[in-house]
Short mmCIF file of N, CA and C in Angstrom, two decimals:
data_model
loop_
_atom_site.label_atom_id
_atom_site.label_comp_id
_atom_site.label_asym_id
_atom_site.label_seq_id
_atom_site.Cartn_x
_atom_site.Cartn_y
_atom_site.Cartn_z
N MET A 1 117.08 162.42 96.06
CA MET A 1 117.21 161.86 94.68
C MET A 1 117.00 163.68 94.62
N SER A 2 118.04 164.22 93.23
CA SER A 2 118.00 165.34 93.14
C SER A 2 117.56 165.73 91.79
N LYS A 3 116.54 166.53 91.63
CA LYS A 3 115.77 167.17 90.54
C LYS A 3 115.65 168.98 90.34
N SER A 4 116.25 169.10 89.16
CA SER A 4 115.97 170.51 89.01
C SER A 4 114.34 171.02 87.75
N THR A 5 114.63 172.04 87.61
CA THR A 5 112.99 172.46 86.93
C THR A 5 113.53 172.36 85.93
N ASP A 6 112.74 172.61 84.68
CA ASP A 6 113.29 173.02 83.10
C ASP A 6 112.72 174.70 83.31
N LYS A 7 113.01 175.10 81.79
CA LYS A 7 113.08 176.69 81.22
C LYS A 7 111.59 177.15 82.29
N ARG A 8 110.57 176.46 81.90
CA ARG A 8 109.44 176.84 82.40
C ARG A 8 108.45 176.32 84.01
N GLY A 9 109.89 175.65 84.42
CA GLY A 9 109.69 175.97 86.11
C GLY A 9 109.23 174.42 86.35
N ARG A 10 109.18 173.37 85.53
CA ARG A 10 108.57 172.20 85.56
C ARG A 10 109.78 171.09 86.64
N ILE A 11 109.32 169.78 87.32
CA ILE A 11 109.64 169.10 87.55
C ILE A 11 109.23 167.61 87.15
N TYR A 12 110.48 166.92 86.70
CA TYR A 12 110.33 165.74 86.72
C TYR A 12 110.59 164.91 87.33
N LEU A 13 108.94 163.81 87.42
CA LEU A 13 109.56 163.05 88.82
C LEU A 13 109.51 161.70 87.72
N PRO A 14 110.71 160.93 88.39
CA PRO A 14 110.64 159.40 87.66
C PRO A 14 109.63 158.27 87.50
N LYS A 15 109.50 157.92 87.05
CA LYS A 15 108.08 156.76 86.45
C LYS A 15 108.30 156.40 88.24
N GLU A 16 109.16 155.14 88.36
CA GLU A 16 108.85 154.68 89.66
C GLU A 16 108.53 155.41 90.72
N VAL A 17 108.63 157.24 90.77
CA VAL A 17 107.95 157.50 91.98
C VAL A 17 106.54 157.74 91.44
N ARG A 18 106.32 158.15 90.58
CA ARG A 18 104.75 158.23 90.13
C ARG A 18 103.91 157.08 90.03
N GLU A 19 104.33 155.77 89.79
CA GLU A 19 103.88 154.72 90.18
C GLU A 19 103.90 154.52 91.29
N ARG A 20 104.71 154.59 92.24
CA ARG A 20 104.83 153.91 93.91
C ARG A 20 103.66 155.46 94.64
N PHE A 21 103.96 156.41 94.01
CA PHE A 21 103.35 157.89 94.92
C PHE A 21 102.15 158.45 94.00
N GLY A 22 101.85 158.43 92.96
CA GLY A 22 100.72 158.64 91.87
C GLY A 22 101.14 159.94 90.62
N ASP A 23 99.91 160.53 90.31
CA ASP A 23 100.20 161.92 89.75
C ASP A 23 100.45 163.15 90.12
N ARG A 24 99.52 163.20 91.73
CA ARG A 24 99.35 164.46 92.23
C ARG A 24 100.03 165.08 93.24
N TYR A 25 100.16 165.81 93.84
CA TYR A 25 100.94 166.25 94.80
C TYR A 25 100.80 167.92 95.47
N ARG A 26 100.65 167.40 96.77
CA ARG A 26 100.63 168.85 97.08
C ARG A 26 101.89 169.45 97.21
N ILE A 27 102.12 170.56 96.92
CA ILE A 27 103.28 171.42 97.24
C ILE A 27 103.24 171.74 98.46
N VAL A 28 104.03 171.82 99.53
CA VAL A 28 103.82 172.56 101.20
C VAL A 28 105.53 173.38 100.97
N GLU A 29 105.24 174.41 101.57
CA GLU A 29 106.27 175.42 101.91
C GLU A 29 106.91 175.76 103.02
N LEU A 30 108.10 174.93 103.40
CA LEU A 30 108.47 175.26 104.81
C LEU A 30 109.08 176.29 104.72
N PRO A 31 110.34 176.85 105.97
CA PRO A 31 110.79 177.78 106.15
C PRO A 31 112.13 177.45 105.75
N SER A 32 112.46 175.88 105.54
CA SER A 32 113.98 175.51 105.36
C SER A 32 113.69 175.14 103.77
N HIS A 33 112.70 174.52 103.35
CA HIS A 33 112.82 173.78 102.20
C HIS A 33 111.15 174.31 101.25
N VAL A 34 111.01 172.63 100.60
CA VAL A 34 109.95 172.72 99.90
C VAL A 34 109.41 171.59 99.70
N ALA A 35 108.15 170.71 100.59
CA ALA A 35 108.03 169.17 99.95
C ALA A 35 107.05 168.69 99.52
N LEU A 36 106.95 167.67 98.62
CA LEU A 36 106.15 167.27 97.73
C LEU A 36 104.98 166.49 98.65
N PHE A 37 104.00 166.17 98.63
CA PHE A 37 103.19 165.22 99.47
C PHE A 37 102.24 164.68 98.27
N PRO A 38 102.13 163.41 97.97
CA PRO A 38 101.28 162.95 97.42
C PRO A 38 99.80 162.90 97.71
N VAL A 39 98.96 163.53 97.00
CA VAL A 39 97.03 163.63 97.11
C VAL A 39 96.58 162.49 96.63
N ASP A 40 96.54 161.87 97.64
CA ASP A 40 95.25 160.41 97.26
C ASP A 40 93.96 160.63 96.44
N PRO A 41 93.73 160.22 95.34
CA PRO A 41 92.58 160.36 94.90
C PRO A 41 91.31 160.33 95.64
N ASP A 42 91.27 159.65 96.36
CA ASP A 42 90.30 159.96 97.20
C ASP A 42 90.53 159.92 98.91
N PRO A 43 90.57 161.06 99.16
CA PRO A 43 91.32 161.60 100.69
C PRO A 43 91.03 160.72 101.45
N LEU A 44 89.40 160.58 101.75
CA LEU A 44 88.98 159.86 103.11
C LEU A 44 89.46 158.86 102.74
N THR A 45 89.61 158.06 101.86
CA THR A 45 90.19 156.49 102.26
C THR A 45 91.62 156.44 102.39
N GLY A 46 92.63 157.36 101.73
CA GLY A 46 93.83 157.72 102.68
C GLY A 46 93.95 157.81 104.23
N VAL A 47 93.17 158.80 104.64
CA VAL A 47 92.88 159.04 105.93
C VAL A 47 92.39 157.51 106.66
N ARG A 48 91.79 157.00 106.11
CA ARG A 48 91.15 155.62 106.93
C ARG A 48 92.20 154.70 106.92
N GLU A 49 92.94 154.95 105.99
CA GLU A 49 94.65 153.72 106.06
C GLU A 49 95.24 154.21 106.75
N ALA A 50 95.71 155.52 107.17
CA ALA A 50 96.43 155.36 107.61
C ALA A 50 95.92 155.41 109.85
N VAL A 51 95.11 155.91 109.77
CA VAL A 51 94.22 155.52 111.15
C VAL A 51 93.37 154.25 111.65
N GLY A 52 93.15 154.14 110.43
CA GLY A 52 92.29 152.49 110.94
C GLY A 52 91.08 152.76 110.94
N ASP A 53 90.50 152.26 112.44
CA ASP A 53 89.18 152.29 112.80
C ASP A 53 88.51 153.49 113.45
N ALA A 54 89.90 154.36 113.58
CA ALA A 54 89.88 155.71 114.92
C ALA A 54 88.28 156.77 114.61
N PHE A 55 88.14 156.39 113.48
CA PHE A 55 86.95 157.77 113.04
C PHE A 55 85.74 156.99 113.01
N ALA A 56 85.61 154.90 112.97
CA ALA A 56 84.60 154.87 112.25
C ALA A 56 83.20 155.09 113.25
N GLY A 57 82.26 155.58 111.73
CA GLY A 57 81.02 155.90 112.81
C GLY A 57 81.13 157.06 112.56
N ALA A 58 81.76 157.87 112.57
CA ALA A 58 81.83 159.31 112.43
C ALA A 58 81.47 159.84 110.95
N ASP A 59 80.62 161.22 111.21
CA ASP A 59 79.96 161.73 110.01
C ASP A 59 81.64 162.36 109.53
N PRO A 60 81.61 162.48 107.98
CA PRO A 60 82.50 163.42 107.65
C PRO A 60 82.97 164.60 107.51
N ASP A 61 81.49 165.35 107.20
CA ASP A 61 81.19 166.58 107.53
C ASP A 61 81.56 167.38 108.58
N GLU A 62 81.09 166.66 109.64
CA GLU A 62 81.19 166.99 111.32
C GLU A 62 82.67 166.97 111.26
N LEU A 63 83.64 166.14 111.05
CA LEU A 63 84.95 165.52 111.10
C LEU A 63 85.33 166.72 110.42
N LYS A 64 85.07 167.53 109.23
CA LYS A 64 85.63 168.44 108.27
C LYS A 64 85.49 169.56 109.32
N ALA A 65 84.22 170.04 109.57
CA ALA A 65 83.89 171.21 110.65
C ALA A 65 84.75 171.60 111.77
N ASP A 66 84.76 170.08 112.90
CA ASP A 66 85.62 169.98 113.44
C ASP A 66 87.56 170.69 113.40
N ALA A 67 87.62 169.79 112.33
CA ALA A 67 88.95 170.11 111.75
C ALA A 67 89.06 171.61 111.64
N ARG A 68 88.42 172.42 111.01
CA ARG A 68 88.49 174.06 110.03
C ARG A 68 88.22 174.62 111.53
N ALA A 69 87.01 174.25 112.23
CA ALA A 69 87.33 175.26 113.72
C ALA A 69 88.59 175.00 114.52
N ALA A 70 89.53 173.95 114.42
CA ALA A 70 90.50 173.84 115.16
C ALA A 70 91.56 174.52 114.75
N VAL A 71 91.83 175.17 113.16
CA VAL A 71 92.67 175.37 112.57
C VAL A 71 92.32 177.06 112.60
N ALA A 72 91.11 177.53 112.84
CA ALA A 72 90.75 178.97 112.96
C ALA A 72 91.15 179.29 114.47
N ARG A 73 90.67 178.17 115.30
CA ARG A 73 91.49 178.97 116.81
C ARG A 73 93.11 178.89 116.83
N ASP A 74 93.67 177.91 116.19
CA ASP A 74 95.27 177.70 115.75
C ASP A 74 95.67 179.13 115.18
N ALA A 75 95.23 179.37 114.03
CA ALA A 75 95.65 180.76 113.45
C ALA A 75 95.14 182.41 113.81
N ALA A 76 94.02 181.74 115.40
CA ALA A 76 93.91 183.26 115.88
C ALA A 76 94.87 183.02 117.08
N ALA A 77 94.82 182.04 117.72
CA ALA A 77 95.67 181.95 118.87
C ALA A 77 97.48 182.57 118.32
N ASP A 78 97.66 181.84 116.30
CA ASP A 78 99.02 182.70 116.15
C ASP A 78 99.20 184.20 116.33
N ALA A 79 97.84 184.84 115.50
CA ALA A 79 97.54 186.12 115.17
C ALA A 79 97.85 187.06 116.49
N ASP A 80 97.30 186.05 117.50
CA ASP A 80 97.21 187.11 119.15
C ASP A 80 99.22 187.13 119.58
N ASP A 81 99.72 185.62 119.60
CA ASP A 81 100.72 185.32 119.57
C ASP A 81 101.73 186.96 119.14
N GLY A 82 101.80 186.81 117.96
CA GLY A 82 101.90 187.99 117.00
C GLY A 82 102.14 189.07 117.03
N GLU A 83 100.95 189.62 117.77
CA GLU A 83 100.31 190.98 118.19
C GLU A 83 100.98 191.27 119.45
N ARG A 84 101.28 190.24 120.18
CA ARG A 84 102.06 190.46 121.55
C ARG A 84 103.77 190.69 121.75
N GLU A 85 104.44 190.08 120.18
CA GLU A 85 105.42 190.44 120.34
C GLU A 85 105.97 191.90 119.55
N GLU A 86 105.27 191.99 119.16
CA GLU A 86 105.41 194.25 118.70
C GLU A 86 105.10 194.94 119.71
#
């Protein structure tokens, strides 16, 4: 499917796409392209549907803290790798 933007930079998605995936999307810039990912109105429900009961009984706040810590570690490792390449 190919779409172009209007003069104000808006992209209009067909009704069938909106009905299937919803009206909210996250725009992700990748090295070679831009991608739209549907945003679930209730992100935890979306995660539960994707992973089943893998996190049953887990505390959402603890999972969030663990995920943020992992992202921070990855970002620090990437920064260290970038400094070594210079």
